[in-house]
mmCIF file of C-alpha atoms in Angstrom:
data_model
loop_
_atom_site.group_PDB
_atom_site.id
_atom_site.type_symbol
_atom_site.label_atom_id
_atom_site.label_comp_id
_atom_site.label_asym_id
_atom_site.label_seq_id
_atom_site.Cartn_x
_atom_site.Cartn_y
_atom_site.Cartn_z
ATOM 1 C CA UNK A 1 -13.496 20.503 10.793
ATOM 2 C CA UNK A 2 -11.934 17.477 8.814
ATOM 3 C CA UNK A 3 -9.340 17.012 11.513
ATOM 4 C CA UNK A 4 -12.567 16.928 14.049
ATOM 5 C CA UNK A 5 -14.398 14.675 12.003
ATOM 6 C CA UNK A 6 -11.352 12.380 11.486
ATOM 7 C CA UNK A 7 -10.572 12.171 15.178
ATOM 8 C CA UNK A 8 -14.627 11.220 16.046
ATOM 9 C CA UNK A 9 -14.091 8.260 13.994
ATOM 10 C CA UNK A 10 -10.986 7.244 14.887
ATOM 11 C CA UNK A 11 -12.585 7.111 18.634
ATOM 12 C CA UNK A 12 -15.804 5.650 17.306
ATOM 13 C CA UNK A 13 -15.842 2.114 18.576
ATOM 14 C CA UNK A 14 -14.391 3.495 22.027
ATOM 15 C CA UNK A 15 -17.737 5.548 22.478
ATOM 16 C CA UNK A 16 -19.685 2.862 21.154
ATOM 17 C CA UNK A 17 -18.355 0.524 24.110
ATOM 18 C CA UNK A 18 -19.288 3.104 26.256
ATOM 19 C CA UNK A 19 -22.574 3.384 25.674
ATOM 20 C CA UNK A 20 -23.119 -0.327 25.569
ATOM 21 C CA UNK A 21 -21.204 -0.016 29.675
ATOM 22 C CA UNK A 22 -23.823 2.508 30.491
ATOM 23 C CA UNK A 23 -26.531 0.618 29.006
ATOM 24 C CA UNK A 24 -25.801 -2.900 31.198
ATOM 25 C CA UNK A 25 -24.699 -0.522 33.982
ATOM 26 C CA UNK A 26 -28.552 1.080 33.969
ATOM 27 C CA UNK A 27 -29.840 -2.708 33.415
ATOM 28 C CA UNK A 28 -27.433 -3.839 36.624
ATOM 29 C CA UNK A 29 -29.611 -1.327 38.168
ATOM 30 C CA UNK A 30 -33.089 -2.648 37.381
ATOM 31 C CA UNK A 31 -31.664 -5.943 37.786
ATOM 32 C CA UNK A 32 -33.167 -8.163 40.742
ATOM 33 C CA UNK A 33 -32.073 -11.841 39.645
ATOM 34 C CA UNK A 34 -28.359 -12.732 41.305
ATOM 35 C CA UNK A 35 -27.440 -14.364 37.681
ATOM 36 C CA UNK A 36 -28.292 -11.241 36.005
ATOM 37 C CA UNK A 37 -26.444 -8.872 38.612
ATOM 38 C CA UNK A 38 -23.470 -11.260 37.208
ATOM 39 C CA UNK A 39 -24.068 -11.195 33.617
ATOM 40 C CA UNK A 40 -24.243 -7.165 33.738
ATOM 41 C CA UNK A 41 -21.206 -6.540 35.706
ATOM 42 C CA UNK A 42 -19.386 -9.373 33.377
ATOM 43 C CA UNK A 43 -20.760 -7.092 30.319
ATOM 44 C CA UNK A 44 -19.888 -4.373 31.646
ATOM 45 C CA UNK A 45 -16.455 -4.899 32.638
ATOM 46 C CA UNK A 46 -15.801 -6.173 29.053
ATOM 47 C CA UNK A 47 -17.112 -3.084 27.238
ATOM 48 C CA UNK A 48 -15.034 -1.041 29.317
ATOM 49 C CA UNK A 49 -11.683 -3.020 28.522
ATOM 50 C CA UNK A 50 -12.594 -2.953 24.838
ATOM 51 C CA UNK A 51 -12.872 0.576 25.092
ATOM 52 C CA UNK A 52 -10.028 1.501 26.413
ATOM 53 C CA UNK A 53 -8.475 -0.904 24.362
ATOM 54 C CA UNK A 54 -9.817 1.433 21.588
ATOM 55 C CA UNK A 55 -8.678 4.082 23.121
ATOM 56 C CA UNK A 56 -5.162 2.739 23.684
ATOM 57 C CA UNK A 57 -5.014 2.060 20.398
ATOM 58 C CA UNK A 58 -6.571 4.578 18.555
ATOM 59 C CA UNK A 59 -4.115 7.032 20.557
ATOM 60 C CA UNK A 60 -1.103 5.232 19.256
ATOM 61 C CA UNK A 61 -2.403 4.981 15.501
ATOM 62 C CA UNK A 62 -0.781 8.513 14.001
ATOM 63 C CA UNK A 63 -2.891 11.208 14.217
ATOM 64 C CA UNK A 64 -2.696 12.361 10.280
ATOM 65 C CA UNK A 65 -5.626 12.757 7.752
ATOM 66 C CA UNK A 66 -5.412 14.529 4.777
ATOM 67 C CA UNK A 67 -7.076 17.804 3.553
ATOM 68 C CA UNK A 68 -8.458 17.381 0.632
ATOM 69 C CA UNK A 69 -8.598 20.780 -1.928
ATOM 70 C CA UNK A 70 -10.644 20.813 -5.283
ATOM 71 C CA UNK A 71 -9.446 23.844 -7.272
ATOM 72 C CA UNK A 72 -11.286 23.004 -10.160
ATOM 73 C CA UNK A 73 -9.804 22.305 -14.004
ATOM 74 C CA UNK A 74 -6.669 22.720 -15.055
ATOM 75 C CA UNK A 75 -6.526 23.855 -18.808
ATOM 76 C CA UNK A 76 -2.806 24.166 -19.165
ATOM 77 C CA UNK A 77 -2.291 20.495 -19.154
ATOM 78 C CA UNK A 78 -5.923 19.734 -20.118
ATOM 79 C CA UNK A 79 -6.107 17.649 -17.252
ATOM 80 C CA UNK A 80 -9.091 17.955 -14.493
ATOM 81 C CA UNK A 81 -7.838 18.499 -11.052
ATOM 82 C CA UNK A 82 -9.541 16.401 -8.524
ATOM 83 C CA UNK A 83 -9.221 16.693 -4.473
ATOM 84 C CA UNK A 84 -6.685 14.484 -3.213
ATOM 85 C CA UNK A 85 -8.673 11.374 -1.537
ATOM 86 C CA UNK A 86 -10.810 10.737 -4.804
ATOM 87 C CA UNK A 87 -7.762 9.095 -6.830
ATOM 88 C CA UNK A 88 -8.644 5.925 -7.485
ATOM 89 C CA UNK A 89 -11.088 3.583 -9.559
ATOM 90 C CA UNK A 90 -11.831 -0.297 -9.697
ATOM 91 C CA UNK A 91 -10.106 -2.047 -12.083
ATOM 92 C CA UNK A 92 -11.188 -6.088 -12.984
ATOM 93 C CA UNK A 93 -7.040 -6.877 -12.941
ATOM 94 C CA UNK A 94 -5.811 -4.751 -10.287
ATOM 95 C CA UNK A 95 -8.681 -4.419 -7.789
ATOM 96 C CA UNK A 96 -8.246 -0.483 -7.704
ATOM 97 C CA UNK A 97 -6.243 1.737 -9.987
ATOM 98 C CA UNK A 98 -5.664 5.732 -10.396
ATOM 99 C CA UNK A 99 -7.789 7.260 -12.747
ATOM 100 C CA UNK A 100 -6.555 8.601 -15.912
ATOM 101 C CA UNK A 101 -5.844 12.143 -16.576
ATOM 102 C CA UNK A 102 -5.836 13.760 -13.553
ATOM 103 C CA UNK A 103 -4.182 16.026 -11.649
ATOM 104 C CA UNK A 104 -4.548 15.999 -7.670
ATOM 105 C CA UNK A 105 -3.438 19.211 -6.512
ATOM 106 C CA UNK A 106 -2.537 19.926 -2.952
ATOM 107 C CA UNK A 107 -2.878 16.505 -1.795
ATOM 108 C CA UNK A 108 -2.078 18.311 1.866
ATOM 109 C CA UNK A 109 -1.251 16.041 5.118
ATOM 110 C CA UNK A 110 -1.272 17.277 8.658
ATOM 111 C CA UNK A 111 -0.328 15.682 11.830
ATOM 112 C CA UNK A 112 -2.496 17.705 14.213
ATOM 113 C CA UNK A 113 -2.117 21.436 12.651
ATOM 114 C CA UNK A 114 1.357 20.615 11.336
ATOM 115 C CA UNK A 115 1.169 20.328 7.843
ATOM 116 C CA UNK A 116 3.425 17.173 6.732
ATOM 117 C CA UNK A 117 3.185 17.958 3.039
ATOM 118 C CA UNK A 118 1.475 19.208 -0.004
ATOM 119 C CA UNK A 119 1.832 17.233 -2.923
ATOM 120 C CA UNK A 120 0.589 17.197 -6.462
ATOM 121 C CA UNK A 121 0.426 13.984 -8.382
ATOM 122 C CA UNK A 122 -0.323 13.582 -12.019
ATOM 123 C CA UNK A 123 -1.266 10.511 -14.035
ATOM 124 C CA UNK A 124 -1.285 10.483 -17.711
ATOM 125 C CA UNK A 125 -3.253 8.808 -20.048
ATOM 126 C CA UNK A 126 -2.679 5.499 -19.083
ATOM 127 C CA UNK A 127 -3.756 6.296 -15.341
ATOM 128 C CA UNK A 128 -0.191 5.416 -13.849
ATOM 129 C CA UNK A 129 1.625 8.837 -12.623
ATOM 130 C CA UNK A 130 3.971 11.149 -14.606
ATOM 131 C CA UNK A 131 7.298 10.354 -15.634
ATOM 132 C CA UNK A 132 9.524 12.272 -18.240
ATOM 133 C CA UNK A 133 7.780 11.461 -21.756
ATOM 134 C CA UNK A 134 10.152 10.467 -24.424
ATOM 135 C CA UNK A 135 8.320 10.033 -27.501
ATOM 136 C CA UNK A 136 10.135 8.274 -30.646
ATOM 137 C CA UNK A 137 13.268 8.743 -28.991
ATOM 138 C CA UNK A 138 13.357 5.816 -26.501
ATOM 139 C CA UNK A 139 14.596 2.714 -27.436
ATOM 140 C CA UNK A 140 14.846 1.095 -23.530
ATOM 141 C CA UNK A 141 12.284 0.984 -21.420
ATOM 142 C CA UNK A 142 12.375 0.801 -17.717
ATOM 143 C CA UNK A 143 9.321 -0.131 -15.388
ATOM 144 C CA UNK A 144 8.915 -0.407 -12.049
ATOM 145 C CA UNK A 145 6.118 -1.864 -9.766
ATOM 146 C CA UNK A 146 5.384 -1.504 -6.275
ATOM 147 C CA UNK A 147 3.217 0.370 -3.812
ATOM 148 C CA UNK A 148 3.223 4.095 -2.507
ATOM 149 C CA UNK A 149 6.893 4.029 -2.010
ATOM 150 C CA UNK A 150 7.478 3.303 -5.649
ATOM 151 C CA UNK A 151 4.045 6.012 -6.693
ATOM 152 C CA UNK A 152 5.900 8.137 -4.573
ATOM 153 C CA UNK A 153 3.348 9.390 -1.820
ATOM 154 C CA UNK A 154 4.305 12.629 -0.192
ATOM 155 C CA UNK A 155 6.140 13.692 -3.116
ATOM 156 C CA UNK A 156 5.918 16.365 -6.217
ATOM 157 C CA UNK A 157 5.692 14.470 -9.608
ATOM 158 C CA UNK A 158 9.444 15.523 -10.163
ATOM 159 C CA UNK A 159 10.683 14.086 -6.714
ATOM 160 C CA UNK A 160 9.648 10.278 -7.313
ATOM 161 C CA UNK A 161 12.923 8.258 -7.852
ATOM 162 C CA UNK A 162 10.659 6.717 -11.398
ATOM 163 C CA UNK A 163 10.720 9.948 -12.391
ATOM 164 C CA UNK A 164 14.441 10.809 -11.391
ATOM 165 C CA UNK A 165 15.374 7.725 -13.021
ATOM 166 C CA UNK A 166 14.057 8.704 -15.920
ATOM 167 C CA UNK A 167 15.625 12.359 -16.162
ATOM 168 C CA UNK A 168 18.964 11.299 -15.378
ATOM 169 C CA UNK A 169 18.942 8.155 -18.086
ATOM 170 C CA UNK A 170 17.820 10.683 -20.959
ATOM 171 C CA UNK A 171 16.437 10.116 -24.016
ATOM 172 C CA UNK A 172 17.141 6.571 -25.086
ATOM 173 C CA UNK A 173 14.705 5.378 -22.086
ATOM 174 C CA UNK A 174 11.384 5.824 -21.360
ATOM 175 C CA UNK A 175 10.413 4.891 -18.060
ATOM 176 C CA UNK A 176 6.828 3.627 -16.411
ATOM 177 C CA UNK A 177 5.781 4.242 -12.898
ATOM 178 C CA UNK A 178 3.028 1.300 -12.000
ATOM 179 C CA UNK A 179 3.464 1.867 -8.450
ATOM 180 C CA UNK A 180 0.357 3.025 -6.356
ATOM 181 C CA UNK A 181 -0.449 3.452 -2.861
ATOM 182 C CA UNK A 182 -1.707 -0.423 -1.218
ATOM 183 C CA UNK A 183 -0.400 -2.281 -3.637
ATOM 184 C CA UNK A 184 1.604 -5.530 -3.470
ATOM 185 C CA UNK A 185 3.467 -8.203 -5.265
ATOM 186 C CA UNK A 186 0.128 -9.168 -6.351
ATOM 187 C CA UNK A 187 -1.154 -6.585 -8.414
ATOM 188 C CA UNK A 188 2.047 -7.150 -10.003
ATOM 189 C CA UNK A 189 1.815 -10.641 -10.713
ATOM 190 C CA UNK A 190 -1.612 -9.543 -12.062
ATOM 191 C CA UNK A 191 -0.645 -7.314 -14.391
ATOM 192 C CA UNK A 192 2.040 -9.547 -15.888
ATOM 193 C CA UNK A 193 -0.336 -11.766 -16.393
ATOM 194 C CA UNK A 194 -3.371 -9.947 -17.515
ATOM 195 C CA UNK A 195 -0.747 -9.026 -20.890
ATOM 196 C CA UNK A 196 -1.616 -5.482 -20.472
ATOM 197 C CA UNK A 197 2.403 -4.956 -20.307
ATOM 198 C CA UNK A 198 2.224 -6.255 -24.007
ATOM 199 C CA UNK A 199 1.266 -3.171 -26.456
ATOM 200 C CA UNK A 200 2.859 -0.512 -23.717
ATOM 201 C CA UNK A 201 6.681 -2.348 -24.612
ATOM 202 C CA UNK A 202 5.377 -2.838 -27.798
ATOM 203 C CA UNK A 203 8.478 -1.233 -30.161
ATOM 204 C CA UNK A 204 11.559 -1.149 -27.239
ATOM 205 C CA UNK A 205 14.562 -3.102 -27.780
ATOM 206 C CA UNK A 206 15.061 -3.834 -24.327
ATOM 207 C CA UNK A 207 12.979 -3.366 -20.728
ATOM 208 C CA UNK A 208 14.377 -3.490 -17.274
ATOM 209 C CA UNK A 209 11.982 -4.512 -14.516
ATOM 210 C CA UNK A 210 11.984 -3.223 -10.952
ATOM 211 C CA UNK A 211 9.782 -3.975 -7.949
ATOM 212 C CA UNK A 212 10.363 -1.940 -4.681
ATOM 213 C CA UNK A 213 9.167 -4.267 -1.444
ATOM 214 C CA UNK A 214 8.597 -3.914 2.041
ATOM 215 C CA UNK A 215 7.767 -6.091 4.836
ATOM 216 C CA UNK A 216 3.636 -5.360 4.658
ATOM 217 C CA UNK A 217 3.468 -6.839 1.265
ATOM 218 C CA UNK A 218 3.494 -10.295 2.911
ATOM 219 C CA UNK A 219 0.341 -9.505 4.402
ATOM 220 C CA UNK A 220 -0.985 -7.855 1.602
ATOM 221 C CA UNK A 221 -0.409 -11.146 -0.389
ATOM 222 C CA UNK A 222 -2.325 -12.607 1.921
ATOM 223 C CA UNK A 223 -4.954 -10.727 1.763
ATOM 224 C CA UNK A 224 -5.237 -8.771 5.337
ATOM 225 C CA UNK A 225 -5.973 -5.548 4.017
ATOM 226 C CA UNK A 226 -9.760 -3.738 4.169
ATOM 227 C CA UNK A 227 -9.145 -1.559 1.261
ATOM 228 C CA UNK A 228 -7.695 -4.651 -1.001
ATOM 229 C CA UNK A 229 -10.841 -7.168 -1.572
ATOM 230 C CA UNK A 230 -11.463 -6.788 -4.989
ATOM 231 C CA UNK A 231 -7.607 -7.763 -5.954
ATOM 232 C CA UNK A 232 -6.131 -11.321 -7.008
ATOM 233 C CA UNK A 233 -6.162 -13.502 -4.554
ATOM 234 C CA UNK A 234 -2.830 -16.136 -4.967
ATOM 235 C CA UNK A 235 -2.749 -19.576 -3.477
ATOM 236 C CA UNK A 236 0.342 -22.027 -3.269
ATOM 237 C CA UNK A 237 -0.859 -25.059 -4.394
ATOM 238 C CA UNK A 238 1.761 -27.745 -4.349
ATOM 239 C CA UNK A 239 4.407 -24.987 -4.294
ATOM 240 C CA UNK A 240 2.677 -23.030 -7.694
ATOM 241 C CA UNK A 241 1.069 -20.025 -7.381
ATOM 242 C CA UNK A 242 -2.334 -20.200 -8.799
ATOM 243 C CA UNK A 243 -5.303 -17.440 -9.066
ATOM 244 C CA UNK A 244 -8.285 -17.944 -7.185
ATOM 245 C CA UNK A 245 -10.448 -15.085 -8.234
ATOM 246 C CA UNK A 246 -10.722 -11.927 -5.613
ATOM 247 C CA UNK A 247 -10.316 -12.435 -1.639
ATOM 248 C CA UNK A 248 -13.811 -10.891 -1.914
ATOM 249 C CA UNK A 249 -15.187 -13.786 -2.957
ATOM 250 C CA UNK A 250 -13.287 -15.736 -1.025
ATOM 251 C CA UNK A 251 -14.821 -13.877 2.178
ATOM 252 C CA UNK A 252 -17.774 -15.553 3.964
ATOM 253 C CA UNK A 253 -20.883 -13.933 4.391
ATOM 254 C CA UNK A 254 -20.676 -13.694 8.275
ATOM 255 C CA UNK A 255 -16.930 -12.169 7.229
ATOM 256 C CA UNK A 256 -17.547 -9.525 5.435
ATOM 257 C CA UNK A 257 -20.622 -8.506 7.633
ATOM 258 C CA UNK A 258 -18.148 -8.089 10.655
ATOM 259 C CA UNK A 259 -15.472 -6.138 8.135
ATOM 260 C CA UNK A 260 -18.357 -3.640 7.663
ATOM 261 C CA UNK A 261 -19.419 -3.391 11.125
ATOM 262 C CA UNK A 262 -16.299 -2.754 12.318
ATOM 263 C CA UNK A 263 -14.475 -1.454 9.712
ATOM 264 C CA UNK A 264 -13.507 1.320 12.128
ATOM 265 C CA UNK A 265 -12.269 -0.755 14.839
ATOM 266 C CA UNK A 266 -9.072 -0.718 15.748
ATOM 267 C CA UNK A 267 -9.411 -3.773 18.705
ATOM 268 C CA UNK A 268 -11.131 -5.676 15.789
ATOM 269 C CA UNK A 269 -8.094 -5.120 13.068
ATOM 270 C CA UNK A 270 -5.752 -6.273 15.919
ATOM 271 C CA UNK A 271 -7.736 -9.286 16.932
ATOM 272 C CA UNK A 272 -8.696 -10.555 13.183
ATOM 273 C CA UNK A 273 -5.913 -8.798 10.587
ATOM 274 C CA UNK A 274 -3.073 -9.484 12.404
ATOM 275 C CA UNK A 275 -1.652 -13.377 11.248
ATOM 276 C CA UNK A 276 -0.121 -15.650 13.829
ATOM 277 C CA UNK A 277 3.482 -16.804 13.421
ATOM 278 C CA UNK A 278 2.893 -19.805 11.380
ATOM 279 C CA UNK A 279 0.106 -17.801 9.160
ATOM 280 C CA UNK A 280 2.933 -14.537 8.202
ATOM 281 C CA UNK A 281 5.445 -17.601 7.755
ATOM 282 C CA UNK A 282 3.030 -19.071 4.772
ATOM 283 C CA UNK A 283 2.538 -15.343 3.410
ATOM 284 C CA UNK A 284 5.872 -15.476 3.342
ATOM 285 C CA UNK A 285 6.459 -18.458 1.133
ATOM 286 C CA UNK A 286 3.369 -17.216 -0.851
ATOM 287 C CA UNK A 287 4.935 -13.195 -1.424
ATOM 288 C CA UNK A 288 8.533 -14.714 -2.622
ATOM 289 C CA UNK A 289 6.614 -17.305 -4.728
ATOM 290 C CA UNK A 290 4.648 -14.613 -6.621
ATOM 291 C CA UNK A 291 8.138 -12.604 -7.104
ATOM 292 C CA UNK A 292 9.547 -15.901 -8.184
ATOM 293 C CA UNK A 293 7.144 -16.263 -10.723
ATOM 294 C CA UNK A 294 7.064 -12.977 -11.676
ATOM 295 C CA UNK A 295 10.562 -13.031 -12.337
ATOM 296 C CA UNK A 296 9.643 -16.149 -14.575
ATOM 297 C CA UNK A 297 7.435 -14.732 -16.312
ATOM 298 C CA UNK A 298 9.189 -11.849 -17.626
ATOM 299 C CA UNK A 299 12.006 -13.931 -18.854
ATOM 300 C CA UNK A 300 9.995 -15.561 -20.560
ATOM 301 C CA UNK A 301 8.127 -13.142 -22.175
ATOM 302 C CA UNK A 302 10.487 -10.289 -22.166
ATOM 303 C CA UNK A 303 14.002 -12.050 -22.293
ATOM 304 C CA UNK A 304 14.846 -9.561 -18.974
ATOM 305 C CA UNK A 305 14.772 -10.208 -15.184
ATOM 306 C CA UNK A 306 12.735 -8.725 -12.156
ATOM 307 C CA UNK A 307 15.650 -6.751 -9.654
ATOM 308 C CA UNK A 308 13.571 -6.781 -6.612
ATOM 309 C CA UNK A 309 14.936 -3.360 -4.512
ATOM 310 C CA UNK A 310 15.120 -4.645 -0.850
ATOM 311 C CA UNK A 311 13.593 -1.897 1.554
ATOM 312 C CA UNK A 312 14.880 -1.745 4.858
ATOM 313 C CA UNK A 313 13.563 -4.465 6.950
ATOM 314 C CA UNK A 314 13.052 -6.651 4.064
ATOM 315 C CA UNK A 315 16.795 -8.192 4.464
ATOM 316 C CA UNK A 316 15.113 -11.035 5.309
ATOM 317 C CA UNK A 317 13.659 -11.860 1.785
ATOM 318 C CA UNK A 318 17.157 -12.100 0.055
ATOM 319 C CA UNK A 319 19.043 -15.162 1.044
ATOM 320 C CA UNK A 320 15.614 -16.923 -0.431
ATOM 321 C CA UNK A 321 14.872 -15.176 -3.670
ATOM 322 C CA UNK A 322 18.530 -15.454 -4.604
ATOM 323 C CA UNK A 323 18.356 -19.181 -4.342
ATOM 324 C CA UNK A 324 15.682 -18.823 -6.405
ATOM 325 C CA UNK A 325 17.571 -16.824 -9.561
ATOM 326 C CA UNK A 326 15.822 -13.474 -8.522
ATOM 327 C CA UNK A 327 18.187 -10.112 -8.324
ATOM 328 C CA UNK A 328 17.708 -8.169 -5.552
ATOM 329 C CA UNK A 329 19.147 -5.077 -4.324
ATOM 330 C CA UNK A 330 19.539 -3.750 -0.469
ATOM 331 C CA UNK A 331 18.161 -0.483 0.334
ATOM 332 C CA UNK A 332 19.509 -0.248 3.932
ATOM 333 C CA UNK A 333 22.917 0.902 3.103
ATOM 334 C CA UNK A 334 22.071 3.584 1.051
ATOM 335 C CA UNK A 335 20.012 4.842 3.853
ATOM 336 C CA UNK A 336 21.857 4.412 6.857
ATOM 337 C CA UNK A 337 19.739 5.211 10.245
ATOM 338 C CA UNK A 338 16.524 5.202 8.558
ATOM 339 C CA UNK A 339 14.847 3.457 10.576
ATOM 340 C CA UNK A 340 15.817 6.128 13.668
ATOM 341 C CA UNK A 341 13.528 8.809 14.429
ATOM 342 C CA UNK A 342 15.615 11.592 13.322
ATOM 343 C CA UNK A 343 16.729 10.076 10.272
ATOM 344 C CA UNK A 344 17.024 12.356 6.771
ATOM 345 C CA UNK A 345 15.539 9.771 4.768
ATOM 346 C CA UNK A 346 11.783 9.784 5.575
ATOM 347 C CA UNK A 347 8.811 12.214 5.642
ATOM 348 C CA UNK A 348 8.324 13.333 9.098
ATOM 349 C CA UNK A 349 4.981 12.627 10.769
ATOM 350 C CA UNK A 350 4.548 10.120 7.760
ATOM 351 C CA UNK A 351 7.005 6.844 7.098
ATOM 352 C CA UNK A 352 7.501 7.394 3.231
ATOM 353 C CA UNK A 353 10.611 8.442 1.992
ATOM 354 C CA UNK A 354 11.589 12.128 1.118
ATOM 355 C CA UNK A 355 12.917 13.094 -2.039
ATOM 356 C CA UNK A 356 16.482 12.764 -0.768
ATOM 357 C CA UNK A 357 16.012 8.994 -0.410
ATOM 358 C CA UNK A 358 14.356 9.117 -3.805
ATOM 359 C CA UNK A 359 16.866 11.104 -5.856
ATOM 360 C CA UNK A 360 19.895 8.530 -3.810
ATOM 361 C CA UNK A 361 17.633 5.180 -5.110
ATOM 362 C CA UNK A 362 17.167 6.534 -8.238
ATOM 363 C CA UNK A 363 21.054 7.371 -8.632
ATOM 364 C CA UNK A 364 21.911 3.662 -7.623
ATOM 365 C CA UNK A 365 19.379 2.111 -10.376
ATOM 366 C CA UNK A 366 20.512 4.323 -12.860
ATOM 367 C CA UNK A 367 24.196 3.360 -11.953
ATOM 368 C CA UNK A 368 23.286 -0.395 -12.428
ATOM 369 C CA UNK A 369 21.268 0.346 -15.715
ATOM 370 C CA UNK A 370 23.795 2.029 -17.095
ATOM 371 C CA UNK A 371 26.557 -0.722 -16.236
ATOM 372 C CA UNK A 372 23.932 -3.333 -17.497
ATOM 373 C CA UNK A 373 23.316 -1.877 -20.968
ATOM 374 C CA UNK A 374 26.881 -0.815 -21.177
ATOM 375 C CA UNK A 375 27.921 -4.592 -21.469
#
């Protein structure tokens, strides 16, 4: 029934079109004026591209949705289990964030009747997911920001590279997973700022900083994304990077009537969420600005460096943030062929890595942490 209900609205506008063709098709009809005749058949012939532009691109949008399964409290980690698409919570900083103390069991994905995985995430206290707690023991700390690549989407608490990272340093680090699914360079920048970073490092010696990107956080900076309004929304303004408030706000009235009209358009997302060339170039410029001052800021108030972990396709950002002082680190050949569609590195039917990319990025930070502190 959910994958039903999922594929009606993924066709929604297309039989919305429709009906509006066989509504000036009947009026054609009735019609008796020449100038109406035209006006009809001009109607009509435009409903019935923008449906099967619908169509043609609601076909080509992958046909996954996720199953949802409640199964109720969990006392042996005094945690309440929640179903899968109910993980998330405003947050005045961050726009969204997970909620705290949860456990979302069987987060289940299917492509058709294929199930693409079943997943359990965990977040503790704090609301960010599980990684290996270390108590009074840790004297490092290690966090790392980024979006569902970095949270880990698609895979068990255990399989995250966070979470790898954090088993194979030991005891002497504790390590914090602030990744979650949409986010951007942003929410980062947000969070640096917002000095909620403060009391968590509060007592380590030392903190390394990671931030996993890919090439959709320049539009995400930018402020393209439906599910994003209530997030920071960064301007350049003579080359600094200043807060605005929310894009929300920032949306006109006649704006954010169309997002919620056709919020399930996919003709509409192409036409008015995709930038031109000279619009991604200036999200560009923004999204290495923010990691340049991100990088800033956490020298300055942490004495440590961002490393910015290049994801495949995001060669592109290096050459610039390295003129800039910002570390970076390429993905690509650690995963050789990942972009293929038969490569080993990604979940099929998905796009996120598997936990063999995972455990292989975690193994590489690791090996640079280790050299770092080693020093």
């Amino acid at each position: 029934m959910e994958y039903i209900i999922q594929q009606i609205l993924s066709h929604l506008w297309a039989l919305i079109f429709c009906l509006f063709a066989v509504f000036f098709t009947v009026a054609l009809f009735f019609s008796k004026r020449t100038f109406l005749k035209y006006i009809n058949i001009t109607l009509i012939s435009l409903c019935c591209s923008l449906a099967l532009a619908e169509v043609y691109f609601s076909l080509r949008h992958i046909s996954t949705y996720y199953e949802p399964v409640n199964t109720g409290s969990s006392k042996a980690s005094g945690t309440e289990e929640m179903p899968c698409n109910a993980n998330a919570v405003p947050d005045p900083v961050l726009g969204y964030r997970p909620i705290p103390r949860h456990v979302w069991s069987h987060c289940i994905k299917k492509y058709g009747s294929t199930e693409v995985y079943d997943a359990t995430y965990t977040s503790l206290d704090s609301g960010w997911r599980v990684t290996p707690q270390r108590g009074d023991t840790a004297d490092t700390a290690v966090v790392f920001f980024g979006c569902s690549f970095t949270f880990g989407e698609g895979l068990k608490d255990s399989e995250t590279f966070p979470y790898r990272v954090g088993q194979l340093l030991g005891d002497r680090y504790q390590v914090f997973n602030l990744g979650f699914s949409g986010y951007g360079a942003h929410q980062m920048l947000a969070e640096i700022e917002s000095g909620r970073l403060d009391p968590m490092l509060r007592g380590y010696k030392k903190t390394h900083f990671y931030f996993l990107t890919i090439e959709s956080h320049v539009e995400r900076c930018g402020g393209l994304m439906l599910w994003d309004r209530d997030s920071r929304r960064y301007v350049l303004d003579h080359g600094e990077v200043v807060d605005t408030g929310t894009f929300r706000e920032h949306l006109s009235l006649p704006r954010r009537l169309a997002e919620w009209v056709f919020r399930k358009s996919f003709v509409y997302e192409l036409l008015f969420n995709r930038p031109t060339k000279a619009e991604r170039q200036h999200m560009t410029e923004l999204h290495l600005a923010i990691l340049e001052k991100c990088n800033k800021l956490l020298l300055e108030k942490y004495g440590q460096p961002l490393v910015v972990l290049l994801w495949p396709g995001a060669e592109s950002f290096k050459e610039p943030l390295s003129r800039a002082g910002v570390a970076t680190v390429e993905l690509a050949p650690l995963l050789p062929g990942y972009r293929d569609a038969s490569n080993p590195y990604r979940i099929p039917h998905d796009g996120h890595p598997n936990a063999r990319a995972a455990s292989i990025i975690a193994e590489t930070i690791v090996g640079r942490i280790r050299a770092e502190d080693s020093q």
